Amino acid sequence: MRYKFQAAAFAATAALNFAGPAAATDLEVTHWWTSGGEAAAVAELAKAFDATGNHWVDGAIAGSGGTARPIMISRITGGDPMGATQFNHGRQAEELVQAGLMRDLTDLATKEKWTEIVRPKSLLDSCTIDGKIYCVPVNIHSWQWLWLSNEAFQKAGVPMPKDWNEFVAAAPALEKAGIIPLAVGGQPWQASGAFDVLLAAVGGTDAFLKVYKEKDAKFAGGPEIAKVFKAADDARKMAKNTNVQDWNQATNLVITGKAGGQIMGDWAQGEFQVAGKTAGKDYTCLPGLGLNEVIATGGDAFYFPLLKDADKAKAQEVLAETLLDPKTQVAFNLKKGSLPVRGDVDLNTANDCMKKGLAILAKGAVIPWTDQLLSQDSQKQKEDLFSEFFAKPDMTLEEAQKRFADIIASAD
Amino acid sequence: MSNSERPNQLLRNLNAKVASIPMILTALVVFVGGTAWTVLYSFTNSKLLPRLNFVGLDQYYRLWATPRWLVSIENLLIYGVISLVFSLVIGFILAALLDQKIRFEDTFRTIFLYPFALSFIVTGLVWQWLLNPDFGIQRVVRDLGWTNFSFDPLYNSSIVIYGISIAALWQGTGLIMCLMLAGLRGIDEDIWKAARVDGIPMWKTYVFIIIPMMRPVFITTLVIIAAGIVKVYDLVVAQTSGGPGIASEVPAKYVYDYMFFAQNLGQGFAASTMMLLSVVIVIVPWAYLEFGGKKHG
């Protein structure tokens, strides 16, 4: 009886496998885009992929990259790979590639001339390991933004600041009006990212590269970086009353005018859009904190694990093409608030803030981001340091800077 | 057909032995094998994937120079002492009170044991809301008129570990109470009668007669509590994620974060080996006293 049932079940599955049309392949795609704006953006990708006759099986993992990446990696190393997965391009998937678990996309890239259409070129470089291309960049996300609530500044009766220094000067007035000057959520990467933004803005591009690219520990412990720690101390004081954890809750404080501003990447813009706010009228954005207008070319990319199933492998190629399709690029990036990876797409409908970003990109004022420069190990140590620094008002600047220099000295 | 040879010792109770093979294999391969593998790789510089590239004690030097690890150890000690002392004391007092032949005993027992039915994640989330200054206890008391009232243990670095302990006690004390109650019920009624005849006050009967008689129950309880202390992880993740800053980090979270988030297996393995070592240091002398002594005595 039992055997019969099993045999029947087996036959049924086998029949299903053969009966299914070869074109409609289910491909599971994992990602950590779960906030309102992000979910709207990823729905665009799914729609475009479904239109090719395949089926996008959504594998969203809540809790931002820190929670999602371990799950994705253990699925790939544990022998249960998904069809495609998001990572921040750079060094997060480096070892997976070296272990031969990821699919080499070089042939497809040559056929589709990715090297010509993807800009800036550094994006594709981040996908390249030993001369082979392993990922498809889908957007450019830059951290260098200060988001300000117009309502909060009106309420406090101070003019809108034009850069970080004016913002710091306006902080006492904001506090008097019962507004938290700067919203920094409790997740460790937020404090660490805010510091990196301050480093590029207050310290300048050269200082940023000297610390993170050349890993010059002596310079990181020196007087120029001490200035950055002074600015971080201002930020720490301004942020001391933020009692939220997640970045989108912190953004929500700015949207509702409970906080004056937030240092956060351009993904925050998706939240402003979902809340129905207009750039320039309800909120203001200052790229590079208004001090040093650069954009980091971090972002998201899709990696494709090596699969045995030929149908799925074919669907992976279709997905890779779809992701770089001009129409998909526009639809996705408008919802996401990020910049497209192709220079030849039409973004007339982009809002003020995105246009500012595009202009900076066109000028070529780009820097690599820490995801591309540092290993995850060094990133985590940095996060531990800065989350402690932001939460502990009595931690001295000297102590923090010394520990920072130690991390840079051992960074890889 | 009678067999004159003595039956082979190995073949006695063959069914029972065959039945226990899977468990023996699990214990050897998963527990012992996994532990040995982890300790071995803690001496390597494995990153995302395990690699046998030995670097000596480097991972351990780095571990003990990391502020976050030191904070974790300190928190574990505070949390351990609090949960051990308070769950034993409160659990025993509650059990003793329930043992006074009160009415509605079943109802009270159910109420006290109920939190134990919740997972640490749910417990953590409930207490995260209760202790949130904008929504929880502080807000309620302020709305009642005491506007200067301040109670936000989860947002204050110096007391956050105590805030986490409150939730742990709320969740775990009910179970301890039930174990203690079972122990109290196991005491012969005649002991109480004898004590009463001799005119010994009730508290003295408890401290000098009943508690020493309940030694086995206390040992069981101690093991359950101690195991819960070392592995505490989900409660912290649900309540504070280790924050503010790194003020409520615990060793198990360090292991997880460095193994998977920082993609540094070697460091994570070194930390988990240290956790194992601390358990061994506590358990071995105790086990020796408890079980080793009987053979000689």
XYZ file of C-alpha atoms in Angstrom:
709
model
C 0.000 0.000 0.000
C 2.688 2.371 1.084
C 4.967 1.452 -1.789
C 2.150 1.851 -4.220
C 1.423 5.278 -2.904
C 5.049 6.339 -3.110
C 5.379 4.974 -6.602
C 2.282 6.851 -7.641
C 3.561 10.048 -6.065
C 6.888 9.618 -7.811
C 5.231 9.032 -11.143
C 3.076 12.095 -10.645
C 6.054 14.333 -9.924
C 7.964 12.919 -12.838
C 4.994 13.527 -15.099
C 4.726 17.073 -13.836
C 8.368 17.667 -14.536
C 8.065 16.521 -18.111
C 4.684 18.035 -18.716
C 5.630 21.568 -17.678
C 6.440 23.892 -20.563
C 10.167 24.328 -20.855
C 9.981 28.129 -20.907
C 8.143 28.689 -17.626
C 10.839 27.994 -15.082
C 10.479 28.885 -11.440
C 13.492 30.755 -10.190
C 13.790 31.589 -6.525
C 15.380 34.964 -5.907
C 16.461 35.901 -2.403
C 16.928 39.468 -1.242
C 16.467 41.653 1.826
C 14.263 44.335 0.327
C 11.366 44.415 2.734
C 10.626 48.031 3.675
C 7.753 49.780 1.890
C 9.785 51.478 -0.841
C 12.037 48.474 -1.337
C 9.157 46.041 -1.708
C 7.573 48.285 -4.335
C 10.862 48.319 -6.257
C 11.431 44.586 -6.154
C 7.888 44.034 -7.414
C 9.001 45.805 -10.604
C 11.814 43.310 -11.100
C 9.443 40.407 -10.518
C 6.972 41.852 -13.015
C 9.651 42.245 -15.688
C 10.936 38.715 -15.145
C 7.443 37.179 -15.189
C 6.845 38.966 -18.501
C 9.605 36.860 -20.081
C 7.460 33.764 -19.469
C 9.366 32.609 -16.407
C 8.249 32.813 -12.840
C 9.915 34.872 -10.088
C 9.625 33.082 -6.747
C 10.135 35.764 -4.167
C 12.460 34.847 -1.333
C 12.478 38.015 0.730
C 14.342 37.758 4.023
C 13.362 40.403 6.562
C 15.799 42.112 8.898
C 18.238 43.848 6.499
C 21.461 42.485 5.046
C 23.003 41.520 8.350
C 20.293 38.940 8.966
C 19.776 37.909 5.374
C 23.364 37.315 4.218
C 24.151 34.495 6.686
C 20.969 32.699 5.568
C 21.829 33.101 1.897
C 25.429 32.006 2.377
C 24.517 28.951 4.404
C 22.012 27.916 1.750
C 24.650 28.201 -0.967
C 27.415 26.474 0.995
C 24.950 23.906 2.354
C 24.000 22.659 -1.089
C 20.534 24.219 -1.400
C 21.266 27.177 -3.679
C 18.557 29.565 -4.832
C 18.262 30.692 -8.444
C 19.718 34.117 -7.819
C 20.527 36.227 -4.814
C 21.163 39.808 -3.905
C 24.425 40.926 -2.335
C 26.046 44.295 -2.086
C 28.607 44.101 -4.803
C 32.119 44.136 -3.526
C 33.651 41.625 -1.223
C 30.637 40.012 0.431
C 30.523 37.061 -1.968
C 34.268 36.967 -2.675
C 34.949 33.634 -0.989
C 31.854 32.004 -2.452
C 33.205 32.851 -5.882
C 36.694 31.609 -5.030
C 35.190 28.332 -3.814
C 33.592 27.888 -7.225
C 30.016 28.080 -5.971
C 28.969 31.013 -8.153
C 28.287 31.093 -11.851
C 30.709 32.761 -14.220
C 28.764 35.265 -16.329
C 31.621 36.389 -18.556
C 30.218 34.877 -21.766
C 26.853 36.525 -21.281
C 28.535 39.800 -20.383
C 30.605 39.766 -23.570
C 27.555 38.942 -25.665
C 25.477 41.706 -24.116
C 28.410 44.176 -24.047
C 28.055 44.959 -20.344
C 31.429 46.664 -20.266
C 30.053 49.314 -22.611
C 26.679 49.942 -20.991
C 27.437 49.769 -17.281
C 28.704 52.994 -15.799
C 30.661 53.981 -13.828
C 33.085 51.242 -14.792
C 34.040 50.580 -11.177
C 30.677 48.826 -10.699
C 31.601 46.011 -13.036
C 35.098 45.902 -11.551
C 33.496 45.033 -8.224
C 31.800 42.088 -9.910
C 35.044 40.916 -11.471
C 37.287 38.400 -9.752
C 40.372 37.083 -11.565
C 39.184 38.605 -14.809
C 35.778 36.941 -14.766
C 32.429 38.573 -14.159
C 30.254 37.037 -11.470
C 27.441 39.479 -10.794
C 24.974 41.877 -12.326
C 24.890 45.296 -10.684
C 21.341 46.641 -10.590
C 21.667 50.016 -8.938
C 24.009 52.535 -7.406
C 23.356 53.280 -3.802
C 25.231 56.018 -2.144
C 25.427 56.629 1.554
C 26.408 60.303 1.296
C 23.067 61.930 2.016
C 21.682 64.089 4.761
C 17.891 64.038 4.772
C 16.256 67.016 6.440
C 12.668 67.598 7.480
C 11.454 71.009 6.325
C 8.613 70.857 8.829
C 10.984 70.346 11.768
C 13.079 73.373 10.849
C 10.001 75.542 10.386
C 8.736 74.506 13.783
C 12.074 75.351 15.387
C 12.158 78.657 13.542
C 15.604 78.243 11.985
C 16.468 78.421 8.281
C 17.164 75.207 6.385
C 20.864 74.368 6.761
C 22.967 74.177 3.623
C 25.615 71.882 4.990
C 26.584 69.751 7.979
C 28.138 72.669 9.919
C 24.973 74.755 9.734
C 22.984 71.704 10.744
C 25.127 71.242 13.861
C 24.691 74.939 14.662
C 20.904 74.592 14.374
C 20.769 71.618 16.735
C 20.140 73.562 19.987
C 17.142 75.341 18.435
C 15.710 72.008 17.293
C 16.166 70.488 20.708
C 14.418 73.449 22.308
C 11.405 72.798 20.074
C 11.297 69.194 21.299
C 12.771 67.755 18.130
C 15.558 65.164 18.014
C 18.205 66.890 15.847
C 19.654 63.737 14.256
C 17.985 60.343 13.995
C 20.362 57.379 14.212
C 18.730 53.961 14.672
C 20.200 51.351 16.971
C 21.324 48.870 14.284
C 25.137 48.842 14.359
C 25.616 49.441 10.608
C 23.822 52.773 10.855
C 26.329 54.282 13.283
C 29.231 52.865 11.304
C 27.845 54.127 7.985
C 27.200 57.586 9.397
C 30.836 57.785 10.460
C 32.059 56.757 7.005
C 29.911 59.492 5.477
C 31.385 62.038 7.893
C 34.858 60.794 7.007
C 34.286 61.398 3.295
C 32.508 64.729 3.886
C 34.519 66.340 6.682
C 37.841 64.620 5.983
C 37.561 64.706 2.202
C 37.927 62.131 -0.539
C 41.701 61.758 -0.131
C 41.450 61.093 3.580
C 38.708 58.549 2.963
C 40.819 56.637 0.452
C 43.952 56.867 2.557
C 42.168 55.232 5.494
C 40.053 52.597 3.786
C 41.934 51.871 0.568
C 45.553 52.237 1.624
C 44.689 51.227 5.206
C 47.171 53.720 6.613
C 46.791 53.168 10.368
C 49.135 55.998 11.292
C 47.057 58.458 9.300
C 43.847 57.029 10.838
C 45.246 57.849 14.268
C 46.428 61.311 13.246
C 45.136 64.869 13.585
C 43.144 64.961 10.327
C 40.972 62.034 11.365
C 40.670 63.552 14.845
C 38.606 66.305 13.146
C 36.250 63.628 11.827
C 35.881 62.173 15.294
C 35.016 65.648 16.551
C 32.191 65.750 13.996
C 31.127 62.245 15.018
C 30.984 63.491 18.593
C 28.581 66.258 17.466
C 26.482 63.624 15.744
C 26.506 61.462 18.849
C 25.233 64.329 20.992
C 22.538 65.232 18.460
C 21.357 61.635 18.204
C 21.238 60.771 21.882
C 17.434 60.721 22.173
C 16.680 58.419 19.250
C 14.938 55.388 20.715
C 14.394 53.374 17.547
C 16.194 50.390 16.092
C 15.498 50.053 12.371
C 16.686 52.546 9.772
C 13.212 53.042 8.311
C 11.823 53.861 11.751
C 14.534 56.496 12.036
C 13.633 57.794 8.569
C 10.032 57.860 9.691
C 11.004 60.240 12.504
C 12.274 62.633 9.831
C 9.197 62.114 7.646
C 6.878 62.977 10.531
C 8.996 65.935 11.630
C 9.908 64.393 14.997
C 13.577 64.460 14.018
C 15.472 67.172 12.170
C 17.544 64.972 9.920
C 19.164 61.654 9.248
C 22.404 60.572 7.625
C 21.299 57.668 5.503
C 21.781 56.271 2.056
C 19.510 57.153 -0.836
C 17.332 54.114 -0.098
C 15.706 56.378 2.494
C 14.209 58.273 -0.419
C 11.934 55.330 -1.221
C 10.368 55.792 2.230
C 9.730 59.490 1.598
C 8.036 58.568 -1.667
C 5.825 55.892 -0.132
C 4.789 58.462 2.496
C 3.777 60.818 -0.339
C 6.375 63.503 0.411
C 7.862 65.786 -2.230
C 11.564 66.513 -2.486
C 12.305 70.198 -1.952
C 8.908 70.923 -0.378
C 8.554 68.416 2.469
C 12.128 67.271 2.742
C 15.545 68.413 1.602
C 18.536 66.330 0.665
C 22.182 67.309 0.921
C 24.539 64.986 -0.957
C 27.939 64.694 0.667
C 26.427 66.498 3.679
C 26.777 69.672 1.594
C 30.529 69.712 2.206
C 32.062 67.343 -0.304
C 29.708 66.390 -3.109
C 30.761 62.877 -3.948
C 28.831 59.687 -4.418
C 29.965 56.270 -3.367
C 29.305 53.575 -5.901
C 28.094 50.951 -3.526
C 24.886 49.242 -4.345
C 23.138 46.001 -4.964
C 23.958 43.266 -7.387
C 22.604 39.858 -8.212
C 24.796 36.788 -8.010
C 23.865 33.479 -9.582
C 24.830 30.267 -7.791
C 26.041 27.424 -9.998
C 23.033 25.161 -10.674
C 22.864 21.676 -12.152
C 19.383 22.082 -13.624
C 19.774 23.216 -17.258
C 16.349 24.883 -17.392
C 17.116 26.954 -14.348
C 20.523 27.880 -15.687
C 18.800 29.179 -18.804
C 16.360 31.163 -16.686
C 19.303 32.680 -14.808
C 20.582 34.128 -18.076
C 17.157 35.541 -18.879
C 17.001 37.140 -15.442
C 20.476 38.640 -15.826
C 19.435 40.220 -19.134
C 16.160 41.457 -17.683
C 17.901 43.160 -14.770
C 20.000 45.308 -17.088
C 17.160 46.036 -19.489
C 16.686 49.842 -19.785
C 12.970 49.658 -18.979
C 13.499 47.541 -15.889
C 16.313 49.807 -14.778
C 14.098 52.878 -14.879
C 11.061 51.288 -13.235
C 13.108 49.664 -10.503
C 15.336 52.601 -9.641
C 12.547 55.177 -9.561
C 10.764 53.141 -6.897
C 13.926 52.318 -5.025
C 15.303 55.846 -5.002
C 18.638 54.632 -6.301
C 20.516 55.520 -9.477
C 20.495 53.268 -12.545
C 23.669 51.479 -13.608
C 23.297 52.530 -17.259
C 23.990 56.012 -18.457
C 21.740 55.736 -21.509
C 18.333 55.536 -19.830
C 15.753 58.253 -19.653
C 15.077 59.495 -16.142
C 12.898 62.535 -16.769
C 10.518 61.483 -14.088
C 13.284 61.434 -11.476
C 12.792 63.822 -8.570
C 15.090 66.604 -7.391
C 17.252 64.468 -5.177
C 17.840 61.808 -7.790
C 18.708 64.500 -10.326
C 21.305 65.896 -7.932
C 22.744 62.408 -7.677
C 22.758 61.919 -11.442
C 24.567 65.244 -11.903
C 27.290 64.238 -9.466
C 27.574 60.886 -11.196
C 27.901 62.637 -14.591
C 30.706 64.790 -13.192
C 32.496 61.611 -12.193
C 32.803 62.564 -8.521
C 32.614 58.978 -7.365
C 34.411 57.045 -4.639
C 34.393 53.319 -3.906
C 32.467 52.345 -0.796
C 33.581 50.381 2.242
C 31.764 47.241 1.055
C 34.190 47.233 -1.859
C 37.286 48.165 0.144
C 37.043 46.245 3.404
C 36.350 42.633 4.296
C 33.192 41.822 6.217
C 35.355 41.046 9.219
C 36.801 44.562 9.334
C 33.356 46.015 8.651
C 31.929 44.177 11.642
C 34.706 45.364 13.959
C 34.049 48.910 12.785
C 30.331 48.471 13.468
C 31.011 47.216 16.982
C 33.195 50.236 17.647
C 30.794 52.864 16.337
C 27.635 51.401 17.794
C 29.394 51.493 21.157
C 30.655 55.013 20.488
C 27.183 56.339 19.641
C 25.539 54.638 22.615
C 28.137 55.555 25.216
C 28.407 59.312 25.813
C 31.400 58.914 28.140
C 33.623 57.156 25.601
C 36.400 59.629 24.850
C 37.338 60.677 21.331
C 40.963 59.642 21.920
C 39.975 56.140 22.965
C 37.618 55.746 20.008
C 40.220 56.996 17.542
C 42.880 54.719 18.939
C 40.623 51.703 18.544
C 39.700 52.841 15.040
C 43.380 53.024 14.083
C 43.894 49.510 15.490
C 41.084 48.176 13.316
C 42.578 49.837 10.233
C 46.010 48.416 11.111
C 44.654 44.858 11.111
C 42.139 45.407 8.296
C 42.140 43.253 5.207
C 19.528 -27.653 22.046
C 20.606 -26.119 25.301
C 23.642 -23.947 24.960
C 26.287 -24.752 27.526
C 28.431 -21.680 26.761
C 27.879 -18.500 28.718
C 25.946 -15.999 26.653
C 28.180 -13.360 25.137
C 28.108 -10.176 27.212
C 27.841 -8.088 24.072
C 24.728 -9.943 22.953
C 22.798 -9.525 26.184
C 19.814 -7.236 25.827
C 20.600 -7.077 22.159
C 17.381 -5.281 21.286
C 18.091 -2.478 23.716
C 21.622 -2.105 22.404
C 20.550 -2.020 18.792
C 17.898 0.528 19.618
C 20.409 2.850 21.237
C 22.875 2.773 18.331
C 21.373 5.823 16.577
C 21.645 7.874 19.740
C 25.192 6.717 20.391
C 26.155 7.615 16.838
C 24.465 11.007 17.157
C 26.292 11.702 20.377
C 29.659 10.669 18.959
C 29.418 12.178 15.493
C 27.364 15.291 16.137
C 28.388 16.293 19.646
C 31.893 14.941 20.136
C 32.878 15.086 16.475
C 31.419 18.552 15.966
C 33.137 19.818 19.093
C 36.507 18.419 18.076
C 36.126 19.871 14.587
C 35.260 23.293 15.996
C 38.216 23.297 18.384
C 40.567 22.213 15.588
C 39.421 24.945 13.220
C 39.607 27.592 15.936
C 43.384 27.459 15.446
C 43.085 28.348 11.754
C 42.444 31.581 9.924
C 39.241 30.302 8.270
C 37.106 33.086 6.904
C 33.798 32.348 5.191
C 34.707 28.741 4.467
C 36.697 26.400 6.722
C 40.346 26.055 5.710
C 43.129 24.204 7.464
C 45.629 27.019 7.588
C 46.966 27.035 11.123
C 47.810 30.312 12.836
C 48.339 29.069 16.398
C 46.625 31.028 19.126
C 46.104 34.200 17.053
C 42.308 33.958 17.150
C 42.398 33.686 20.936
C 44.731 36.662 21.340
C 42.433 38.733 19.189
C 39.366 37.478 21.068
C 40.649 38.515 24.479
C 41.752 41.907 23.151
C 38.272 42.661 21.782
C 36.218 45.010 23.987
C 32.976 43.484 22.781
C 33.989 40.017 23.965
C 34.979 41.344 27.388
C 31.629 43.142 27.682
C 29.893 39.893 26.694
C 31.662 37.905 29.394
C 30.860 40.525 32.031
C 27.206 40.537 30.994
C 27.031 36.762 31.122
C 28.382 36.804 34.672
C 25.873 39.421 35.845
C 23.015 37.714 34.053
C 24.107 34.327 35.399
C 24.271 35.411 39.034
C 20.918 37.202 38.794
C 19.043 34.363 37.150
C 20.581 31.742 39.415
C 19.902 33.557 42.686
C 16.546 35.092 41.878
C 14.931 32.197 40.061
C 15.920 29.839 42.872
C 14.800 32.177 45.653
C 11.598 33.407 44.013
C 10.775 29.950 42.642
C 11.176 28.369 46.066
C 9.194 31.043 47.909
C 6.340 30.800 45.411
C 6.349 27.020 45.734
C 6.373 27.207 49.526
C 3.456 29.638 49.445
C 1.495 27.413 47.070
C 2.181 24.480 49.352
C 0.155 26.012 52.201
C -2.987 24.181 51.021
C -4.437 27.382 49.631
C -7.578 27.598 47.556
C -7.324 27.854 43.734
C -3.857 26.360 43.773
C -4.281 25.022 40.242
C -5.205 28.463 38.962
C -2.172 30.109 40.506
C 0.110 27.365 39.278
C -1.192 27.796 35.760
C -0.733 31.556 35.905
C 2.852 31.294 37.155
C 3.797 28.582 34.693
C 2.157 30.227 31.707
C 5.074 32.489 30.659
C 7.187 29.367 30.241
C 4.955 28.376 27.345
C 6.244 31.400 25.423
C 9.502 31.291 23.530
C 12.320 33.662 24.435
C 11.687 35.602 21.241
C 8.072 36.318 22.181
C 9.036 37.049 25.779
C 11.710 39.422 24.536
C 9.330 41.283 22.247
C 6.684 41.616 24.965
C 9.192 43.051 27.401
C 10.746 45.247 24.747
C 7.384 46.984 24.454
C 6.747 47.057 28.209
C 10.131 48.631 28.870
C 10.000 51.044 25.939
C 9.907 54.526 27.482
C 7.540 55.883 24.817
C 4.901 53.134 24.986
C 5.423 50.971 28.063
C 5.518 51.258 31.828
C 7.202 54.670 31.885
C 4.518 56.144 29.629
C 1.660 54.673 31.688
C 3.022 55.973 34.983
C 3.694 59.395 33.448
C 0.145 59.535 32.093
C -1.095 58.817 35.614
C 0.509 62.052 36.776
C 4.074 61.269 37.841
C 5.647 63.164 34.973
C 9.219 62.803 36.204
C 9.004 59.047 36.484
C 11.782 57.416 34.533
C 12.115 53.684 33.845
C 13.938 52.774 30.672
C 16.383 49.965 31.492
C 16.708 48.839 27.879
C 17.937 52.250 26.743
C 20.485 52.800 29.471
C 23.861 51.183 28.827
C 24.757 50.708 32.478
C 21.614 48.799 33.514
C 20.446 47.196 30.287
C 21.529 43.690 31.316
C 19.272 43.947 34.377
C 16.353 44.860 32.120
C 17.011 41.715 30.117
C 17.202 39.672 33.316
C 13.705 40.849 34.337
C 12.243 39.232 31.237
C 14.271 36.073 31.778
C 13.031 35.767 35.366
C 9.440 36.399 34.336
C 9.695 33.620 31.812
C 11.685 31.056 33.742
C 10.630 31.309 37.383
C 7.335 29.462 36.858
C 9.139 26.301 35.800
C 11.480 26.458 38.788
C 8.441 26.938 41.018
C 6.828 23.792 39.633
C 9.982 21.737 40.124
C 10.256 23.004 43.688
C 6.593 22.307 44.337
C 7.044 18.736 43.144
C 9.988 18.461 45.505
C 7.972 19.852 48.424
C 5.144 17.422 47.715
C 7.662 14.594 47.846
C 8.457 15.356 51.489
C 6.722 12.949 53.846
C 3.846 14.522 55.775
C 5.183 12.870 58.955
C 8.270 15.093 58.870
C 6.043 18.146 59.161
C 4.068 16.543 61.982
C 7.242 15.665 63.857
C 8.578 19.187 63.452
C 5.305 20.618 64.710
C 5.337 18.340 67.765
C 8.820 19.524 68.571
C 7.644 23.125 68.299
C 10.081 24.129 65.514
C 8.976 27.312 63.734
C 7.941 26.879 60.132
C 10.815 28.844 58.564
C 13.337 26.822 60.525
C 11.702 23.594 59.346
C 12.093 24.797 55.752
C 15.693 25.955 56.026
C 17.156 23.174 58.170
C 15.013 20.164 57.345
C 13.093 20.491 54.109
C 15.683 22.190 51.899
C 18.473 19.713 52.765
C 16.029 16.904 51.987
C 15.319 18.454 48.593
C 18.935 18.286 47.458
C 18.233 16.204 44.301
C 15.549 18.657 43.189
C 17.927 21.578 43.702
C 20.609 19.884 41.640
C 18.216 19.252 38.757
C 17.058 22.841 38.930
C 20.608 24.140 39.020
C 21.534 22.226 35.866
C 18.454 23.533 34.030
C 19.141 27.136 35.032
C 22.866 26.934 34.277
C 22.269 25.520 30.812
C 19.841 28.364 30.133
C 22.386 30.973 31.225
C 25.253 29.918 28.965
C 23.120 29.694 25.848
C 21.183 32.948 26.297
C 20.924 34.539 22.867
C 17.378 34.919 21.505
C 16.196 36.948 24.489
C 18.904 39.541 23.867
C 18.300 39.598 20.122
C 14.572 40.177 20.611
C 14.938 42.836 23.273
C 17.941 44.962 22.346
C 19.980 43.241 19.593
C 22.913 43.764 21.908
C 22.338 47.496 22.245
C 22.513 50.271 23.182
C 25.844 50.073 21.426
C 27.382 46.836 22.642
C 26.130 47.140 26.221
C 24.004 43.989 26.282
C 26.078 41.683 24.103
C 26.435 38.038 25.205
C 29.012 35.409 24.138
C 26.592 33.328 22.063
C 25.759 36.414 20.004
C 29.441 37.176 19.484
C 29.912 33.655 18.118
C 26.985 33.980 15.733
C 27.892 37.478 14.535
C 31.520 36.655 13.836
C 30.838 33.293 12.221
C 28.132 34.432 9.859
C 27.980 38.199 9.743
C 31.681 38.981 9.768
C 32.425 35.852 7.739
C 35.224 34.954 10.119
C 34.723 31.340 11.154
C 38.056 31.097 12.979
C 37.144 33.922 15.334
C 33.667 32.510 15.951
C 35.086 29.064 16.656
C 37.624 30.493 19.085
C 34.809 32.234 20.956
C 32.656 29.098 21.064
C 35.618 27.075 22.297
C 35.999 29.571 25.132
C 32.301 29.090 25.963
C 32.787 25.336 26.032
C 35.838 25.739 28.228
C 33.925 27.823 30.761
C 31.204 25.181 30.960
C 33.798 22.448 31.393
C 35.531 24.367 34.178
C 32.240 24.592 36.087
C 30.855 21.146 35.306
C 33.897 18.883 35.741
C 34.697 19.580 39.425
C 31.005 19.471 40.273
C 30.437 16.203 38.429
C 33.498 14.765 40.129
C 32.193 15.682 43.569
C 28.680 14.554 42.789
C 29.284 11.260 41.016
C 32.946 10.431 41.531
C 32.759 10.488 45.325
C 30.185 7.723 45.622
C 32.492 5.037 44.260
C 34.963 5.523 47.075
C 32.407 6.138 49.776
